[in-house]
Tab-separated table of N, CA and C in Angstrom:
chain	number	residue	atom	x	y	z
A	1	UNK	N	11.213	-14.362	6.163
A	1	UNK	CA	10.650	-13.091	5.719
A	1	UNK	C	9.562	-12.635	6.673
A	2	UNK	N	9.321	-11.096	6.494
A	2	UNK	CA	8.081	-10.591	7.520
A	2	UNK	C	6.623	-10.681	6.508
A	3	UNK	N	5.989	-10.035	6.952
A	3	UNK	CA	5.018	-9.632	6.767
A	3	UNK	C	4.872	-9.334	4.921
A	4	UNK	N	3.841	-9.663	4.353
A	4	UNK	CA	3.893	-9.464	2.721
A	4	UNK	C	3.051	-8.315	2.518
A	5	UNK	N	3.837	-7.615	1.660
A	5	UNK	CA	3.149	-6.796	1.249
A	5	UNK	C	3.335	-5.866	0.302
A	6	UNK	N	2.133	-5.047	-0.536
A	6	UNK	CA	1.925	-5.459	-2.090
A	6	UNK	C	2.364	-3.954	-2.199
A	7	UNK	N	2.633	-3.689	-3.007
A	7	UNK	CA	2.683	-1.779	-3.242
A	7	UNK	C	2.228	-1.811	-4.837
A	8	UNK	N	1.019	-0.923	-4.846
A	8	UNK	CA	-0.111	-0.703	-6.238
A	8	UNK	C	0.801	0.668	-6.605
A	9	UNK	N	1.456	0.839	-7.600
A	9	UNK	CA	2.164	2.038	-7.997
A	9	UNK	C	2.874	2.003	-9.272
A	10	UNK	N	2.616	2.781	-10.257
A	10	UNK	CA	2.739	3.352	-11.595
A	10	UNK	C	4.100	3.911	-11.717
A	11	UNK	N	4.624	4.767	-10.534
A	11	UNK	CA	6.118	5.332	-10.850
A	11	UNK	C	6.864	4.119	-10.719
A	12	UNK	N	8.207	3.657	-11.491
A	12	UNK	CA	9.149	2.841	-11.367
A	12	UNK	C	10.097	3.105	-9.982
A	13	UNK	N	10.112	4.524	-10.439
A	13	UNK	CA	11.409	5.243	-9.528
A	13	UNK	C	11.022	4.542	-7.689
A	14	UNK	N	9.380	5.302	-7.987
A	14	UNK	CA	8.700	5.222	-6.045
A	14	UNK	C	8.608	3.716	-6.111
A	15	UNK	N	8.225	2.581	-6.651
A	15	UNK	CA	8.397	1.435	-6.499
A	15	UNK	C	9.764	0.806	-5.959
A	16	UNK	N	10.974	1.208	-6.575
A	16	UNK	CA	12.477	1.171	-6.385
A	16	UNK	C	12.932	1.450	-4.868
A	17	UNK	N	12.459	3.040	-4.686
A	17	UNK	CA	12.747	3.227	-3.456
A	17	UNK	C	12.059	2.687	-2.091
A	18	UNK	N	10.657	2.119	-2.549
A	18	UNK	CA	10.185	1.168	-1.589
A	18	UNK	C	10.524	-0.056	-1.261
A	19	UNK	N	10.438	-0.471	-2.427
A	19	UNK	CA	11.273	-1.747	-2.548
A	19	UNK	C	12.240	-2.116	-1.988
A	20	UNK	N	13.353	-0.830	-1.890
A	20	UNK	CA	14.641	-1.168	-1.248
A	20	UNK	C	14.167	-0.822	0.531
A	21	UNK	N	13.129	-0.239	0.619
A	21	UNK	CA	13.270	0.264	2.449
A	21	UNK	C	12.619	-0.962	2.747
A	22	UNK	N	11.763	-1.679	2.362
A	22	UNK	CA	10.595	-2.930	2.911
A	22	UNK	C	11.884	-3.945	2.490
A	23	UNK	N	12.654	-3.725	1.446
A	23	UNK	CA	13.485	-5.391	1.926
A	23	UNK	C	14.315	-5.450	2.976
A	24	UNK	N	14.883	-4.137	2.937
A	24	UNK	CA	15.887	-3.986	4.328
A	24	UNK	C	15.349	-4.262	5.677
A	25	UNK	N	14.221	-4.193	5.714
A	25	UNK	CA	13.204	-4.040	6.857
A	25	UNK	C	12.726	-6.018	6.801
A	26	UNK	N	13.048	-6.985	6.031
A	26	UNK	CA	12.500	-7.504	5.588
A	26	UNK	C	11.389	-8.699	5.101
A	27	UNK	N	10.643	-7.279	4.788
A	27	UNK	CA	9.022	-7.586	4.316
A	27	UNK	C	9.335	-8.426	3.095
A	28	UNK	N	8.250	-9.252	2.378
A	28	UNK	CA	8.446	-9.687	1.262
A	28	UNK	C	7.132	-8.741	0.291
A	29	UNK	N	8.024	-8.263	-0.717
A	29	UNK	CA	7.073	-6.924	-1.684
A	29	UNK	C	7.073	-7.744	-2.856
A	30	UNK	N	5.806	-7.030	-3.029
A	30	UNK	CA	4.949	-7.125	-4.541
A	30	UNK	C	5.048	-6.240	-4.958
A	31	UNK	N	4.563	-6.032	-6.258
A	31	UNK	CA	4.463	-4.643	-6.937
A	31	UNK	C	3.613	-5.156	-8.249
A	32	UNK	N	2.969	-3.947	-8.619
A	32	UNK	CA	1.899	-4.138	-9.287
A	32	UNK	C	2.325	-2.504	-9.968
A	33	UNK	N	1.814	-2.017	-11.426
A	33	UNK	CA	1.888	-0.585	-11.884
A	33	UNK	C	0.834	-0.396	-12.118
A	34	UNK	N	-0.520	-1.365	-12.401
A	34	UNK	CA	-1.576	-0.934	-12.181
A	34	UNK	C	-1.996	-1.514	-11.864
A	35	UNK	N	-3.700	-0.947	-11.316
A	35	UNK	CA	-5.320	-1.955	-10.977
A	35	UNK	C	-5.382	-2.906	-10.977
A	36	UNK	N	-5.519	-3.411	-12.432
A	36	UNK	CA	-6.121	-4.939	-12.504
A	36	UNK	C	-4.840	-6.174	-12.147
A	37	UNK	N	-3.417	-5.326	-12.386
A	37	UNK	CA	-2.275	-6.428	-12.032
A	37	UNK	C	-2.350	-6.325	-10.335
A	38	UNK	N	-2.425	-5.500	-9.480
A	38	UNK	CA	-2.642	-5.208	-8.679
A	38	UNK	C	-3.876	-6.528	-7.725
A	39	UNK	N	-5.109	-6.335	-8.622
A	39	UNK	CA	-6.055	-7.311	-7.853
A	39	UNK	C	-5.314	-8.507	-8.154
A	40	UNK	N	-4.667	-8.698	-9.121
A	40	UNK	CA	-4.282	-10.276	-9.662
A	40	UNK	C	-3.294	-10.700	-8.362
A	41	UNK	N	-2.643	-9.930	-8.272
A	41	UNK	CA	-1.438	-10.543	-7.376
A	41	UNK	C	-2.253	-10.177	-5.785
A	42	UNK	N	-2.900	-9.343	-5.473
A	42	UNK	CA	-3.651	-9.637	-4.192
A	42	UNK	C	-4.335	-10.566	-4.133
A	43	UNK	N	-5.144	-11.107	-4.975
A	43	UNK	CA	-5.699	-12.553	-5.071
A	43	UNK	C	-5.106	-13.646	-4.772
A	44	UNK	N	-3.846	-13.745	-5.509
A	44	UNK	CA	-2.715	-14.733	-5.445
A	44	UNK	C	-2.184	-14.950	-4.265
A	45	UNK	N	-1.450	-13.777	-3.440
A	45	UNK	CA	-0.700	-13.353	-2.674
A	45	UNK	C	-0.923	-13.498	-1.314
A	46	UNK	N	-2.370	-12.757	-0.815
A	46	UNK	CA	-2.863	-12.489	0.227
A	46	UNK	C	-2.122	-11.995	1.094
A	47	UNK	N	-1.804	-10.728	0.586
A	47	UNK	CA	-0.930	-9.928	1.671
A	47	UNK	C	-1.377	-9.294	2.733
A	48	UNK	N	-0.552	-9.212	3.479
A	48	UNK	CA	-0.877	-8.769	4.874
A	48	UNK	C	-1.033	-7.026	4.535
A	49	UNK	N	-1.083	-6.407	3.897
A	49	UNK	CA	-0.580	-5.153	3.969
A	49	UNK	C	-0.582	-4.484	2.469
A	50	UNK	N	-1.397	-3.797	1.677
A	50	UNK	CA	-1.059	-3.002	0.630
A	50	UNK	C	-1.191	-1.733	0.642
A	51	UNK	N	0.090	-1.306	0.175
A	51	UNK	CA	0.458	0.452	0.260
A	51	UNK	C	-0.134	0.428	-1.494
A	52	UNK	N	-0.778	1.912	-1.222
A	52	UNK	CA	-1.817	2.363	-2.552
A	52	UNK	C	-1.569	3.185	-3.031
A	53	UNK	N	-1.049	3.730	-4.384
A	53	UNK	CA	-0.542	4.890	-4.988
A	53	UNK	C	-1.906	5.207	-5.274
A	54	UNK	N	-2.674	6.452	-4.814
A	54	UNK	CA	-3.870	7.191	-5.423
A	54	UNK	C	-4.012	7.734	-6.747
A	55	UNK	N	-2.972	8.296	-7.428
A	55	UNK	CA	-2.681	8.635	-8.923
A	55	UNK	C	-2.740	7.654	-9.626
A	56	UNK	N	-3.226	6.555	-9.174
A	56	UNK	CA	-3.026	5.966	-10.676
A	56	UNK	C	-3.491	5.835	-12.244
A	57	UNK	N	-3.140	5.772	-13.016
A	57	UNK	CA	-3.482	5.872	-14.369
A	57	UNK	C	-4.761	5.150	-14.791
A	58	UNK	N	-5.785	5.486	-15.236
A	58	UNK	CA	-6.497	4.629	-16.107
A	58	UNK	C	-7.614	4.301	-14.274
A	59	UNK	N	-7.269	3.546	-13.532
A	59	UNK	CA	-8.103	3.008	-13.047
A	59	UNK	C	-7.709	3.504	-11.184
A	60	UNK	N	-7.634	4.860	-10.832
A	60	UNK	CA	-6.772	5.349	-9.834
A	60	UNK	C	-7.464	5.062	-8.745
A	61	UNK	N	-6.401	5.250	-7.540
A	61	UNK	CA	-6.622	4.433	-6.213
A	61	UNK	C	-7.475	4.236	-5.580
A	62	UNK	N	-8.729	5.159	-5.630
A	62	UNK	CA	-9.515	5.717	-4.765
A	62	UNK	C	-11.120	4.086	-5.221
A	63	UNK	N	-11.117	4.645	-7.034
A	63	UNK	CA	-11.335	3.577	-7.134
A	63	UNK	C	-11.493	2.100	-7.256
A	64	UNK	N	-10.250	2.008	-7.043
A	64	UNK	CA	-9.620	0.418	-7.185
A	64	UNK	C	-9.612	-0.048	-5.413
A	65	UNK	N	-9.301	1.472	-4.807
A	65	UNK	CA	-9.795	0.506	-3.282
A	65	UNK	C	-10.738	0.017	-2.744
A	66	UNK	N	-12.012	0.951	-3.497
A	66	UNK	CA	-13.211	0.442	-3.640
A	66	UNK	C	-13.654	-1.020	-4.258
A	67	UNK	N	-12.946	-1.141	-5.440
A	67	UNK	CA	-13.025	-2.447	-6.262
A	67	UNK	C	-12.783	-3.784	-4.927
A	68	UNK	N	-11.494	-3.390	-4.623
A	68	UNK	CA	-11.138	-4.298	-3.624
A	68	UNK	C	-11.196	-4.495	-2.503
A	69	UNK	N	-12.402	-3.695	-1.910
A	69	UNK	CA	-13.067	-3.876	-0.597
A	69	UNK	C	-14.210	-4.490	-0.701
A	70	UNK	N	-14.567	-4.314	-2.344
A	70	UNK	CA	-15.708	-5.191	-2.894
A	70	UNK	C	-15.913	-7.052	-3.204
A	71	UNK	N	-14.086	-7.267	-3.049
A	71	UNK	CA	-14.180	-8.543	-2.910
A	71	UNK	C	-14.077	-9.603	-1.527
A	72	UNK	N	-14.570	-10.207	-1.258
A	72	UNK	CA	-14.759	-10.710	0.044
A	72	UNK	C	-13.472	-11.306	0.563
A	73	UNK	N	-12.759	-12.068	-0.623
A	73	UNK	CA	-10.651	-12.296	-0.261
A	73	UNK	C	-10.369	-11.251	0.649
A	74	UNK	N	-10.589	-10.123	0.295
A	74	UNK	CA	-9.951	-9.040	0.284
A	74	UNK	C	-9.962	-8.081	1.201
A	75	UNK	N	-11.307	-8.379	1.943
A	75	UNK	CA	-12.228	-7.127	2.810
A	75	UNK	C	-11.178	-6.884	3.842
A	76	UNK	N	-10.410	-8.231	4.489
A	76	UNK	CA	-9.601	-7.783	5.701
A	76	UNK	C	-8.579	-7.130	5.638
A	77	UNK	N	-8.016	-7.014	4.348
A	77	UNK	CA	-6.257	-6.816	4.194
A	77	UNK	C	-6.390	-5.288	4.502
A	78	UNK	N	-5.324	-4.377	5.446
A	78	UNK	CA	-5.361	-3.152	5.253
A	78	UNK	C	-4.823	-2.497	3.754
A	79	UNK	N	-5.549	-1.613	3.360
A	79	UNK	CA	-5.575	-0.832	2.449
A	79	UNK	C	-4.594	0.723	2.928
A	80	UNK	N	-3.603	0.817	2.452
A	80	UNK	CA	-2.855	2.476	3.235
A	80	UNK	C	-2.405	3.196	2.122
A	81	UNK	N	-3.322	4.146	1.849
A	81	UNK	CA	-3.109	5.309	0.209
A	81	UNK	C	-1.470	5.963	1.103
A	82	UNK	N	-0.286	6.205	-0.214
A	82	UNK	CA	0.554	6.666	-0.236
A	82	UNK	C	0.159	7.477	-1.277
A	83	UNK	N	0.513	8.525	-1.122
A	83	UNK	CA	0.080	9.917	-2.032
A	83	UNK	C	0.823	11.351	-2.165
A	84	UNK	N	0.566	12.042	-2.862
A	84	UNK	CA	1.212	13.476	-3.024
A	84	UNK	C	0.050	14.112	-2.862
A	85	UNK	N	-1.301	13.816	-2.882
A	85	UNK	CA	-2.195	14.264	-2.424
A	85	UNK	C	-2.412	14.378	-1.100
A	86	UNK	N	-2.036	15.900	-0.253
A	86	UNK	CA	-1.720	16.287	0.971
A	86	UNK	C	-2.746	17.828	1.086
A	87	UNK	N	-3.438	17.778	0.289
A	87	UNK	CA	-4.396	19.138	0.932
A	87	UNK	C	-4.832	18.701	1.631
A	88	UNK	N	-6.101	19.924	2.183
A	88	UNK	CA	-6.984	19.555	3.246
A	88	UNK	C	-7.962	18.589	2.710
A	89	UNK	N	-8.635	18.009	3.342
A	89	UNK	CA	-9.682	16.923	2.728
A	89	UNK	C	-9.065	15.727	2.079
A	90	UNK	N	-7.873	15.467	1.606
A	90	UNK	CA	-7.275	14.647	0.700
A	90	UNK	C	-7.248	13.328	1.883
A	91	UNK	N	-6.667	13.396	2.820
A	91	UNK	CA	-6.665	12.271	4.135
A	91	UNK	C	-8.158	11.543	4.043
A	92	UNK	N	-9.251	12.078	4.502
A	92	UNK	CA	-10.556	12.216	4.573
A	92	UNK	C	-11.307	11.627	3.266
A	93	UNK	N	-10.957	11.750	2.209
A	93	UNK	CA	-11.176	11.121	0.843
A	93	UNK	C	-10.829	9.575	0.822
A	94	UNK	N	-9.193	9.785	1.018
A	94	UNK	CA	-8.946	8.146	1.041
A	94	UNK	C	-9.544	6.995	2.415
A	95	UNK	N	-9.779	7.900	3.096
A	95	UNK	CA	-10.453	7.010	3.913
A	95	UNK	C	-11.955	6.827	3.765
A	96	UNK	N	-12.183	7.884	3.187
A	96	UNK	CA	-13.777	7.651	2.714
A	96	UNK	C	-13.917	6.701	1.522
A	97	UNK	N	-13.345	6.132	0.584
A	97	UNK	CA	-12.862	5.158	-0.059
A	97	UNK	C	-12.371	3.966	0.397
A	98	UNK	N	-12.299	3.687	1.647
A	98	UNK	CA	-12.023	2.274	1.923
A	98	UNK	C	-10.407	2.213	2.538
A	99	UNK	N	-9.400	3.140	2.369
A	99	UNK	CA	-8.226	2.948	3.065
A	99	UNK	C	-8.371	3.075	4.459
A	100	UNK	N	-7.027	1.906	5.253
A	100	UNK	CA	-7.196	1.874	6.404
A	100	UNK	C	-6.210	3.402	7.506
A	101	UNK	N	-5.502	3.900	6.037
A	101	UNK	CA	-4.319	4.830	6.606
A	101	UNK	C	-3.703	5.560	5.618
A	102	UNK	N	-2.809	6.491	5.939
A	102	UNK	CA	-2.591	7.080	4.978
A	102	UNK	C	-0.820	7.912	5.218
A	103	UNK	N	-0.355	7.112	4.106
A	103	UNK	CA	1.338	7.995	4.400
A	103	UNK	C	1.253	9.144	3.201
A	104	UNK	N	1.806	10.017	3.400
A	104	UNK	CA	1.787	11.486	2.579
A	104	UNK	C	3.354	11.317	1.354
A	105	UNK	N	3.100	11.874	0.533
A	105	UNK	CA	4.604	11.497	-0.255
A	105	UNK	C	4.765	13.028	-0.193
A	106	UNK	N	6.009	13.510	-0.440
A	106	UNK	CA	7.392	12.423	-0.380
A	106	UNK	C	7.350	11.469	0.901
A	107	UNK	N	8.425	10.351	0.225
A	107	UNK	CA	7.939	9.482	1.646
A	107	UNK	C	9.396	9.873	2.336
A	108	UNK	N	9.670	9.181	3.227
A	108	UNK	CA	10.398	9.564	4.580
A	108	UNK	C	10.893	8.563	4.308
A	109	UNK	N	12.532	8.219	4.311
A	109	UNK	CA	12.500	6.797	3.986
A	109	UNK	C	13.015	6.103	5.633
A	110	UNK	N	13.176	7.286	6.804
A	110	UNK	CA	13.405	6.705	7.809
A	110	UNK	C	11.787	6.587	8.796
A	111	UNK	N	10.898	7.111	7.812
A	111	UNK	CA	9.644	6.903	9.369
A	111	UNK	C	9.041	5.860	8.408
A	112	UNK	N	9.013	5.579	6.942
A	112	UNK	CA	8.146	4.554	6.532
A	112	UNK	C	8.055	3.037	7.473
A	113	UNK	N	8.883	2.906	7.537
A	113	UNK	CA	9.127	1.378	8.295
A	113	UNK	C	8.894	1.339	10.046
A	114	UNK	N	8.739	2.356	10.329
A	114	UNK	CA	7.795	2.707	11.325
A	114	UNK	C	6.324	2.658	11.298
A	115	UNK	N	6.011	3.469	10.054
A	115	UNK	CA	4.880	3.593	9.984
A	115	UNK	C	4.394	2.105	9.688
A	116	UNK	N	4.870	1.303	8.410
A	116	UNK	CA	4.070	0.156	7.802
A	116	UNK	C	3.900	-0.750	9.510
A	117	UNK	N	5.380	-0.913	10.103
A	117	UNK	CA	4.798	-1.445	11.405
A	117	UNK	C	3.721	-1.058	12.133
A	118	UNK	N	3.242	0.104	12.634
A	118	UNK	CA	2.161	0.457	13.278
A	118	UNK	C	1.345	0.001	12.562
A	119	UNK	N	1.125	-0.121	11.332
A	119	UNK	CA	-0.252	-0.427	10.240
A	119	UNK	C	-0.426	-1.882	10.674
A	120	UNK	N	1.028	-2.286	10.540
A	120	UNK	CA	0.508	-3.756	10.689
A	120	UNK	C	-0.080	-4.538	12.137
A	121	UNK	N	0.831	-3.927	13.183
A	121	UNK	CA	0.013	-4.176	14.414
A	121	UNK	C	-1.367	-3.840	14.532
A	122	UNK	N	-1.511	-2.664	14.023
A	122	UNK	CA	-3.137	-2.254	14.111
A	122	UNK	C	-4.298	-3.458	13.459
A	123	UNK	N	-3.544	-3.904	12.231
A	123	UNK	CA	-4.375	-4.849	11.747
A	123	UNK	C	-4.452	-6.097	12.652
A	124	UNK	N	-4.087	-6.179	13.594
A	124	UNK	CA	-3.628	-7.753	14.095
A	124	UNK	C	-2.949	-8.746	13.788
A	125	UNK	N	-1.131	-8.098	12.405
A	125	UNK	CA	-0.520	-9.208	12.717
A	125	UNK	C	0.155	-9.726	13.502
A	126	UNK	N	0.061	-11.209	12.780
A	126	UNK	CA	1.143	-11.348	14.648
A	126	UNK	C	2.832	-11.830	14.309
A	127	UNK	N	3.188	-11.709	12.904
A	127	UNK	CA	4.516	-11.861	12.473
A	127	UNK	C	5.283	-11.041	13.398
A	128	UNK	N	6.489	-11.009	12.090
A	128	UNK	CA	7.648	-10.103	12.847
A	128	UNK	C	7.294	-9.129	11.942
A	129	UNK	N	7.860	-7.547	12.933
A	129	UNK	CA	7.598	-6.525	12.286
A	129	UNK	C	8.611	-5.981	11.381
């Protein structure tokens, strides 16, 4: 397997369709529908890589990336908000919150696996991409 990595996300459907592009590609995925399952399995896990749904319910991305830049496990892993939040300023937010990057939804299902690679080189892994 490549590179692990977690996807924090509430829709079933967008979980599904990630799921299927990162195994084909293949990453080993987590999934979490919210926050606190989310820190549990980053704790556990130590993934190289978590894609961040910003909408989330109850405890949403912006703050939970915060939560988890707050733990010291945690400080290195890149953080990359996936979102429908695409105005102006919306980029600029999640990074002002602690993400390392940011993919725009709808997602692309042919540049995602491009993209998570660039994320991950940037971070310094040294797996396969």
């Amino acid at each position: 397997m490549g590179a692990k990595i977690l996807y924090i996300e509430d829709n079933p459907g967008n979980r599904m369709l990630v799921r299927r592009i990162l195994l084909v590609e293949d990453y080993d995925v987590f999934e979490a529908e919210d926050g606190p399952t989310g820190i549990e399995i980053a704790l556990r896990e130590k993934p190289d890589l978590i894609l961040m749904d910003m909408n989330l319910p109850d405890l949403d991305g912006y703050e939970l990336t915060k939560r988890m830049r707050a733990i010291p496990e945690l400080t290195g892993i890149p953080i990359i908000a996936m979102t429908a939040n695409v105005m102006q300023g919306d980029r600029e937010k999640t990074l002002a919150a602690g993400c390392s990057g940011y993919i725009p939804k709808p997602i692309d299902v042919d540049e995602l696996p491009l993209q998570i690679a660039r994320f991950l080189k940037a971070s310094g892994y040294k797996g396969d991409y």
